[in-house]
Short mmCIF file of C-alpha atoms in Angstrom, two decimals:
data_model
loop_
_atom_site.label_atom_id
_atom_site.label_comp_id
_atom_site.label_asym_id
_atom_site.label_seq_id
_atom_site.Cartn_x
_atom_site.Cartn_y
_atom_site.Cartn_z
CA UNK A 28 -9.60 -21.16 20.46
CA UNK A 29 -6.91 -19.13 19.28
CA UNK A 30 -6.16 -19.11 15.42
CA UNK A 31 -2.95 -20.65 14.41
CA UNK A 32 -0.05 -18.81 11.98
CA UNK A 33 2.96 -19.60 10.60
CA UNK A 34 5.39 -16.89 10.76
CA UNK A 35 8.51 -17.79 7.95
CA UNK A 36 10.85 -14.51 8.19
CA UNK A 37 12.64 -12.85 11.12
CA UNK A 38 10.79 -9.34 12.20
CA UNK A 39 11.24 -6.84 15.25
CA UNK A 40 10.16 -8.07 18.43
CA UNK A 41 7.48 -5.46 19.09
CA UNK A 42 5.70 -6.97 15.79
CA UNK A 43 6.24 -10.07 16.60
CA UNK A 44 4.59 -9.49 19.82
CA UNK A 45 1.77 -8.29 18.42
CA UNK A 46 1.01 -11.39 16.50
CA UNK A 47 1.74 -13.25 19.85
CA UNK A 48 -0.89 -11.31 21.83
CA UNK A 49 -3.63 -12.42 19.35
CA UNK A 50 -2.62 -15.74 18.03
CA UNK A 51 -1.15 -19.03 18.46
CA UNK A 52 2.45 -18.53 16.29
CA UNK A 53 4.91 -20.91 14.93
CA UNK A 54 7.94 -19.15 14.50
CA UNK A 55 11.16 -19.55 11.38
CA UNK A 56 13.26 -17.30 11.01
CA UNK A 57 14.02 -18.64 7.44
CA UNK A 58 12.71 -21.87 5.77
CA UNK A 59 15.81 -24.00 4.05
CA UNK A 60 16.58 -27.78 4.71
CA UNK A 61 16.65 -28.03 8.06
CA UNK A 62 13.72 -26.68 8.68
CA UNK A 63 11.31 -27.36 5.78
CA UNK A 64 9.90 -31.28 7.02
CA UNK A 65 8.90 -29.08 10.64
CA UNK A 66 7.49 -26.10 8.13
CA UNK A 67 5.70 -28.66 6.17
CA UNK A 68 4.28 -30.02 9.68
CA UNK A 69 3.26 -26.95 10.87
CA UNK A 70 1.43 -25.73 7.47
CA UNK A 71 -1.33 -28.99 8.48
CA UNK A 72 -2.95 -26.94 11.42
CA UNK A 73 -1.98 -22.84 10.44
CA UNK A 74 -4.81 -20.56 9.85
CA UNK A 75 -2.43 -18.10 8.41
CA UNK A 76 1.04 -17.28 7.37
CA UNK A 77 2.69 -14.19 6.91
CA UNK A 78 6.62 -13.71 5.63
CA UNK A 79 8.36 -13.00 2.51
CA UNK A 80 11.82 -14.42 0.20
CA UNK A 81 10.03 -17.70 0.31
CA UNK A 82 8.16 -19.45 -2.86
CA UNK A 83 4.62 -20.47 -2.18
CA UNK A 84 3.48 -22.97 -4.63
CA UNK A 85 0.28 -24.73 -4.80
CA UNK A 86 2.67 -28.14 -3.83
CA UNK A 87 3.63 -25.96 -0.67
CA UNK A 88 0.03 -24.65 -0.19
CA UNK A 89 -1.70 -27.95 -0.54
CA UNK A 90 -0.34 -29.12 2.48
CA UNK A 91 -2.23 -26.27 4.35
CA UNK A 92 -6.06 -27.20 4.60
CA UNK A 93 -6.89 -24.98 6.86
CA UNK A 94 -4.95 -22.12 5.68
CA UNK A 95 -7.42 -19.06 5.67
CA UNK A 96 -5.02 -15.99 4.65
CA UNK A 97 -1.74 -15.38 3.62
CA UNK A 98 0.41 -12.18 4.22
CA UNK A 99 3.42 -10.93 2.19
CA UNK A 100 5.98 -8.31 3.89
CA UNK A 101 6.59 -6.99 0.28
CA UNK A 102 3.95 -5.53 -2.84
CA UNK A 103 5.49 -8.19 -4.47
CA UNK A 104 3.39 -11.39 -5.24
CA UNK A 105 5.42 -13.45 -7.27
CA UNK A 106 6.27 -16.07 -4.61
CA UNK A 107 2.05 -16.93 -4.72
CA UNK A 108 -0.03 -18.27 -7.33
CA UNK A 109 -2.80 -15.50 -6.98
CA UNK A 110 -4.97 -17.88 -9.10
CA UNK A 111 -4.92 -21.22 -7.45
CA UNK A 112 -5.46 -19.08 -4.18
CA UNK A 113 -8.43 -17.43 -5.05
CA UNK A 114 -9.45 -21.16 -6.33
CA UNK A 115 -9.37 -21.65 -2.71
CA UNK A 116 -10.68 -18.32 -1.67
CA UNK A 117 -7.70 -17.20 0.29
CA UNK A 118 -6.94 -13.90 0.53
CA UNK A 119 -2.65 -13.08 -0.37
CA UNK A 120 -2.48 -9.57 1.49
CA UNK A 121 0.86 -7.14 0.63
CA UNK A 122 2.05 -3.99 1.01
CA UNK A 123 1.52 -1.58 -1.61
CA UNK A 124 2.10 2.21 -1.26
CA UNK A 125 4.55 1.73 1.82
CA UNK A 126 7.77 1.56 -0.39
CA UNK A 127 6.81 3.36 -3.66
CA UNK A 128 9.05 6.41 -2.33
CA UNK A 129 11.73 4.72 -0.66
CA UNK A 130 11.85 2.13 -3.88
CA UNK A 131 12.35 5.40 -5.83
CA UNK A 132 15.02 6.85 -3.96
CA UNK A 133 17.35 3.69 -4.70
CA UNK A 134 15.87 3.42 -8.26
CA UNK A 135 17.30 6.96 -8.63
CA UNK A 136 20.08 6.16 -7.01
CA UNK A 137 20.76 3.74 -9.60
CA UNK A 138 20.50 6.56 -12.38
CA UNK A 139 22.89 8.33 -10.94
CA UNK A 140 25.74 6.15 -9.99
CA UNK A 141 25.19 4.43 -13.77
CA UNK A 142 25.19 7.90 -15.64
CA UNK A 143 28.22 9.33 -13.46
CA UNK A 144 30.03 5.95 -12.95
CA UNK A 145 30.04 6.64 -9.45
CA UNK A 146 31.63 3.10 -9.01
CA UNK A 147 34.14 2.35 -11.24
CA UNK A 148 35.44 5.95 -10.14
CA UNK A 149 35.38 5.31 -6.81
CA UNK A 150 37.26 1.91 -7.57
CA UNK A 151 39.95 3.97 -8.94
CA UNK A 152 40.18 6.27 -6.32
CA UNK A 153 40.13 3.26 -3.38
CA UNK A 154 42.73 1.52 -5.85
CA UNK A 155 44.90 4.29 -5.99
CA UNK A 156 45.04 4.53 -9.82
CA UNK A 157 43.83 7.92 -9.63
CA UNK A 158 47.02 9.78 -10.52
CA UNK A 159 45.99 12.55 -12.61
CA UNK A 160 42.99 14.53 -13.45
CA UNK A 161 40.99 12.02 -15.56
CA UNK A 162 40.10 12.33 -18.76
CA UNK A 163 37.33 11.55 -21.64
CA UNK A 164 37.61 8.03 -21.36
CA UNK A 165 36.45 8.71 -17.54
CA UNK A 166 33.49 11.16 -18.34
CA UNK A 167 29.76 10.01 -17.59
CA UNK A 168 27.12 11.89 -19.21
CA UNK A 169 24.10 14.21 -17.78
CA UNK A 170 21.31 12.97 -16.59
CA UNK A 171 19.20 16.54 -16.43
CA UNK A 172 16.99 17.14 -19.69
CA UNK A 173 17.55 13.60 -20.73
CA UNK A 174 14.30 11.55 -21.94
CA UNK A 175 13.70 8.47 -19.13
CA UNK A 176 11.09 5.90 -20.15
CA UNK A 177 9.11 4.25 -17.70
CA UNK A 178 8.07 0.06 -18.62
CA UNK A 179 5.48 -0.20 -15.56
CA UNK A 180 3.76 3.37 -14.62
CA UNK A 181 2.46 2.06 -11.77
CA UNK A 182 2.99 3.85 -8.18
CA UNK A 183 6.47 3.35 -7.61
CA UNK A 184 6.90 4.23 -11.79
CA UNK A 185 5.43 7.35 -10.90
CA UNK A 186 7.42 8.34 -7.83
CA UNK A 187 10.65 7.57 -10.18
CA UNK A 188 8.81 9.88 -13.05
CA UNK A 189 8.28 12.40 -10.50
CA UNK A 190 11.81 12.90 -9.18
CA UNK A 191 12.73 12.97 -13.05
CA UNK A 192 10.58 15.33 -14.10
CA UNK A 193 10.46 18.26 -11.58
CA UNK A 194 14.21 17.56 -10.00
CA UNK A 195 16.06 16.89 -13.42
CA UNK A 196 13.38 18.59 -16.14
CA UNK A 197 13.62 14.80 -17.81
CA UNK A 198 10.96 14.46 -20.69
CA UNK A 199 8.72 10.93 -19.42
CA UNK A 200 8.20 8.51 -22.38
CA UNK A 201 6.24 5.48 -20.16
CA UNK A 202 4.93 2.14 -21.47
CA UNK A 203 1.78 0.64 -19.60
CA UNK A 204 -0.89 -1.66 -19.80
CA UNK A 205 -3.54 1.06 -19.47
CA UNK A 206 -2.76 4.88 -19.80
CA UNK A 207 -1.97 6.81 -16.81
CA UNK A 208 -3.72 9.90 -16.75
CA UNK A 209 -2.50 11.20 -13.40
CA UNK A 210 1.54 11.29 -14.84
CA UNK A 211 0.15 12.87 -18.11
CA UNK A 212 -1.36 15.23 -16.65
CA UNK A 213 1.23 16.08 -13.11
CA UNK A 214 4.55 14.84 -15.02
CA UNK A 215 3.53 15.43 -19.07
CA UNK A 216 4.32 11.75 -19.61
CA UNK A 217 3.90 10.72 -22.85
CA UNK A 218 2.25 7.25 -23.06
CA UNK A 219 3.93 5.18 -26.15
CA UNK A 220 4.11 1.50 -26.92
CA UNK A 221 7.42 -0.33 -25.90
CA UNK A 222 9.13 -0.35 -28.87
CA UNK A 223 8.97 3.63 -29.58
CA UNK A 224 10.13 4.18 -26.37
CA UNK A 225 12.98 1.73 -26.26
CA UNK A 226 14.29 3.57 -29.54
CA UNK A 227 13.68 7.21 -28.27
CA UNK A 228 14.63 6.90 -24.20
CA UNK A 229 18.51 7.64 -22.75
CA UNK A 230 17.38 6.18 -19.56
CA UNK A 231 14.99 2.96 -19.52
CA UNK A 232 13.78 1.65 -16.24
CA UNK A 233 11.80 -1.35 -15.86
CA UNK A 234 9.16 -1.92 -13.37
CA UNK A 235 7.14 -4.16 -14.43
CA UNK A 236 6.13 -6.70 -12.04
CA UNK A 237 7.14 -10.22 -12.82
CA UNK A 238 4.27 -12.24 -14.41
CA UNK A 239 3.83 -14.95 -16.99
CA UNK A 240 3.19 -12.33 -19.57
CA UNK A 241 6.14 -9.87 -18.43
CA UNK A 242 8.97 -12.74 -18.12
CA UNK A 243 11.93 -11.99 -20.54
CA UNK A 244 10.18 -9.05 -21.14
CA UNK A 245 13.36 -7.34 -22.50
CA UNK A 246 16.21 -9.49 -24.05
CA UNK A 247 17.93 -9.70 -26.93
CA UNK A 248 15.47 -7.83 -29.36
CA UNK A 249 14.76 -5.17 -27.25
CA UNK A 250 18.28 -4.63 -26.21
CA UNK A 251 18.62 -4.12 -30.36
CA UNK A 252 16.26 -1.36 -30.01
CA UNK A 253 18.25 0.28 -27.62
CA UNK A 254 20.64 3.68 -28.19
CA UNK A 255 24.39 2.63 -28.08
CA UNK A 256 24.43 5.87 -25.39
CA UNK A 257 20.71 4.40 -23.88
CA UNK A 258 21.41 3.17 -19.47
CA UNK A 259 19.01 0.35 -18.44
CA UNK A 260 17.91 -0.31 -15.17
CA UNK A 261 15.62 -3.08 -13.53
CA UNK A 262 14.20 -2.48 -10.24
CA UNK A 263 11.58 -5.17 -10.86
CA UNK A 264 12.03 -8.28 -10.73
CA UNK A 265 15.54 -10.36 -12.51
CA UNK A 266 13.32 -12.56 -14.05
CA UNK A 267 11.41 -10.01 -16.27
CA UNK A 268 14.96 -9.34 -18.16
CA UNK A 269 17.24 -12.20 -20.25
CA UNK A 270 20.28 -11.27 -17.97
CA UNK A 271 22.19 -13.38 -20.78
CA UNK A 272 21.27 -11.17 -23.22
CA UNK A 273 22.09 -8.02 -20.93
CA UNK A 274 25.50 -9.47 -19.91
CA UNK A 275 25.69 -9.74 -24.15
CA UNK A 276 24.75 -6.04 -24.49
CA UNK A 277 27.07 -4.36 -21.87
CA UNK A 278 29.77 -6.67 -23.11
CA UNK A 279 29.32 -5.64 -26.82
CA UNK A 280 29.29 -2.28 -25.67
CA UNK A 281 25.67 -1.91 -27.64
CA UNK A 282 24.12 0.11 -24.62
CA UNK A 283 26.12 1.97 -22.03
CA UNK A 284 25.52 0.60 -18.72
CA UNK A 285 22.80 -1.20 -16.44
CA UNK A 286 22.29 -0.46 -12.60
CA UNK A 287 20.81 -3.53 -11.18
CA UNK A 288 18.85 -3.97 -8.05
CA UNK A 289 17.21 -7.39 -9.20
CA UNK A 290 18.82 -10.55 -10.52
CA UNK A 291 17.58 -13.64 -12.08
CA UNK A 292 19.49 -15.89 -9.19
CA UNK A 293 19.91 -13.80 -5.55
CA UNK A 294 21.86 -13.56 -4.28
CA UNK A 295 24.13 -13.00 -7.19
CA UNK A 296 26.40 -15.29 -7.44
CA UNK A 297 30.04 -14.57 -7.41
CA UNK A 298 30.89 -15.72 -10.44
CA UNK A 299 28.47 -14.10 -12.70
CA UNK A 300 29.65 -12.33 -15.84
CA UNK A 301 27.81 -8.94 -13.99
CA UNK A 302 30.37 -8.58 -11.30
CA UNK A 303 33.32 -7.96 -14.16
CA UNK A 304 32.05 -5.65 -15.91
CA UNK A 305 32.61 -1.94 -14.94
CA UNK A 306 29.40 -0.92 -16.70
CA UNK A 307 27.22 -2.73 -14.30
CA UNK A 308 26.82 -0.83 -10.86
CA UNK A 309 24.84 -4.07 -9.25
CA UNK A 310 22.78 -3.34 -5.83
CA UNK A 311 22.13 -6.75 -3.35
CA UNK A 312 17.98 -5.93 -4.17
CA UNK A 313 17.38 -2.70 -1.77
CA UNK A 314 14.48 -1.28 -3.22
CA UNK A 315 12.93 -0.97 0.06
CA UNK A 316 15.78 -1.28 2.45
CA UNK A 317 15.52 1.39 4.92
CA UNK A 318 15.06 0.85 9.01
CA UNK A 319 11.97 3.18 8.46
CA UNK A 320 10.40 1.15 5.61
CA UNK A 321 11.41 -1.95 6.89
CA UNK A 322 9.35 -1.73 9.79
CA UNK A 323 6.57 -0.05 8.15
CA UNK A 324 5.74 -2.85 5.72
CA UNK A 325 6.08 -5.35 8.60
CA UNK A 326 3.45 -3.29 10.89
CA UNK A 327 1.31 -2.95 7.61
CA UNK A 328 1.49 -7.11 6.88
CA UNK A 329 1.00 -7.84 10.56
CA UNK A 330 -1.80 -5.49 10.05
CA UNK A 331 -3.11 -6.87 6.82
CA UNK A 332 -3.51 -10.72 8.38
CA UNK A 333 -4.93 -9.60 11.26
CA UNK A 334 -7.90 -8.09 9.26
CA UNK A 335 -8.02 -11.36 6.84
CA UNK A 336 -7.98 -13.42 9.38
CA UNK A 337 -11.05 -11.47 10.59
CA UNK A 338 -12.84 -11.29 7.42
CA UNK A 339 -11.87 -7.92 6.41
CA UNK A 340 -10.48 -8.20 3.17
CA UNK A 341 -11.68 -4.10 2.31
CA UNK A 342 -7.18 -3.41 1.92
CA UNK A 343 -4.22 -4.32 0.47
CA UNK A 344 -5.77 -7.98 -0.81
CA UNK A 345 -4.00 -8.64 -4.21
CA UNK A 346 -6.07 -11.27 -5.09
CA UNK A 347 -9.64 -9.76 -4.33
CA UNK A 348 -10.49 -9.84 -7.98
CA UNK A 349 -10.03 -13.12 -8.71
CA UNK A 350 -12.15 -14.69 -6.56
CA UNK A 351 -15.89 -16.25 -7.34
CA UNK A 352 -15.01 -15.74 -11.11
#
């Protein structure tokens, strides 16, 4: 008998093919309130779901007995308890390595349109308040030689300290759990603890991934810490910043600007203090958001519950190490 999956999220046909020549699929494109009584059905008899943008709790889980592997299209793993599924031995498979360049690229991206206030200048332009040649109160500032720190050297911190350091000659000040020998040695990162490099850094960029540990891991303290010239970015998670205590920064004028890919509520809402300030160049979470990496990741999660399903569990299983503890 064929095994049974739940797929939650909308992916290209030939992928979702694939999962239809091998098992016995259950198809949403999304899971909201008109849906969630025949998702909560469905989870009763799946041997494995695979999706992403949806929170997994153990109150969701529980009603899957059978469930046997889960598969995230993202590296993400914040919408699982990693804990109460190893409890239960199941495997949460994700997608590292995929996006670390493409996640760079935007992250970058970010850097740039933040430093050069690419736009609130292109607002002027499109407005037509452009009129004359502009003036101090328009300049941005450089972005070669200046010192970026990194809070999260992990692979996609890397691929950020890497465009930094050989594209812009930027000095690496990074913040980590555990030292990164590969950027200290390829980049000349200097490892430091938080605090040092929230003082000494022009550019900060957080990417962190969101824990219990790492949420609020900057707000109003940190923010303190900060240059009145320092540019903050978060292409982590909106949860791992106090976006109050951001909006109270910018405002204040006590940093110089943010470039946001991540928000504590997404989609942002309208309303939010963010969209009125000209210091905040705000991205609708892109990270990854290319037709090439798009369809990469969902080839590599298809891939990833196929094996689990299977009993291969030898890549991309977030979770491995918490099992049988």
């Amino acid at each position: 008998m064929r095994k049974k999956v739940i797929l939650y999220k909308a992916i290209p046909l030939q992928e979702r093919k694939r999962l239809d020549e091998i098992f016995d699929v259950t198809y949403f494109d999304s899971i909201d309130d008109s849906n969630r009584d025949a998702f909560f059905t469905a989870l009763a008899e799946t041997d494995g779901i695979i999706g992403s943008s949806v929170e997994m709790s153990s109150n969701v889980l529980n009603k899957a007995p059978r469930l046997k592997a889960a598969s995230t299209i993202s590296v993400g793993t914040d919408q699982y308890d990693l804990d109460y599924l190893a409890k239960r031995n199941i495997p949460l498979m994700h997608t590292p390595d995929i996006l670390n360049e493409t996640t760079a690229d935007t992250i970058f991206t970010l850097i740039m349109c933040t430093a050069r206030r690419a736009i609130e200048l292109s607002n002027m332009v499109r407005e037509g308040r452009w009129i004359k040649s502009i003036g101090e109160e328009q300049y941005g500032t450089d972005v070669h030689g200046k010192t970026l720190g990194i809070i999260g050297m992990g692979r996609i911190g890397y691929a950020i300290a890497k465009r930094a350091h050989f594209g812009f000659n930027m000095p690496i000040h990074y913040s980590n759990r555990s030292q990164n020998e590969v950027a200290e040695n390829d980049l000349n990162a200097t490892y430091m603890n938080m605090e040092t490099l929230l003082k000494t850094s022009d550019f900060i960029c957080v990417m962190a991934p969101l824990t219990a540990q790492t949420k609020h891991l900057i707000g109003e303290k940190e923010f303190a810490l900060m240059k009145e010239s320092a540019i903050f970015i978060n292409g982590s998670r909106g949860k791992v910043i106090d976006e109050s205590a951001l909006i109270d920064a910018l405002t204040r004028g006590s940093i110089r600007a943010a470039g946001l890919d991540v928000f504590d509520i997404e989609p942002l809402p309208a309303n939010s203090p963010l969209c009125k300030l000209d210091n905040a160049v705000l991205f609708p979470h892109i990270g990854s958001a290319t037709a090439e990496t798009r369809l990469n990741m969902v080839a590599c999660a298809v891939d990833n519950l196929i094996r689990a399903l299977n009993g291969d569990l030898s890549k991309n299983c977030a979770n491995k190490h918490l099992f049988n503890r």
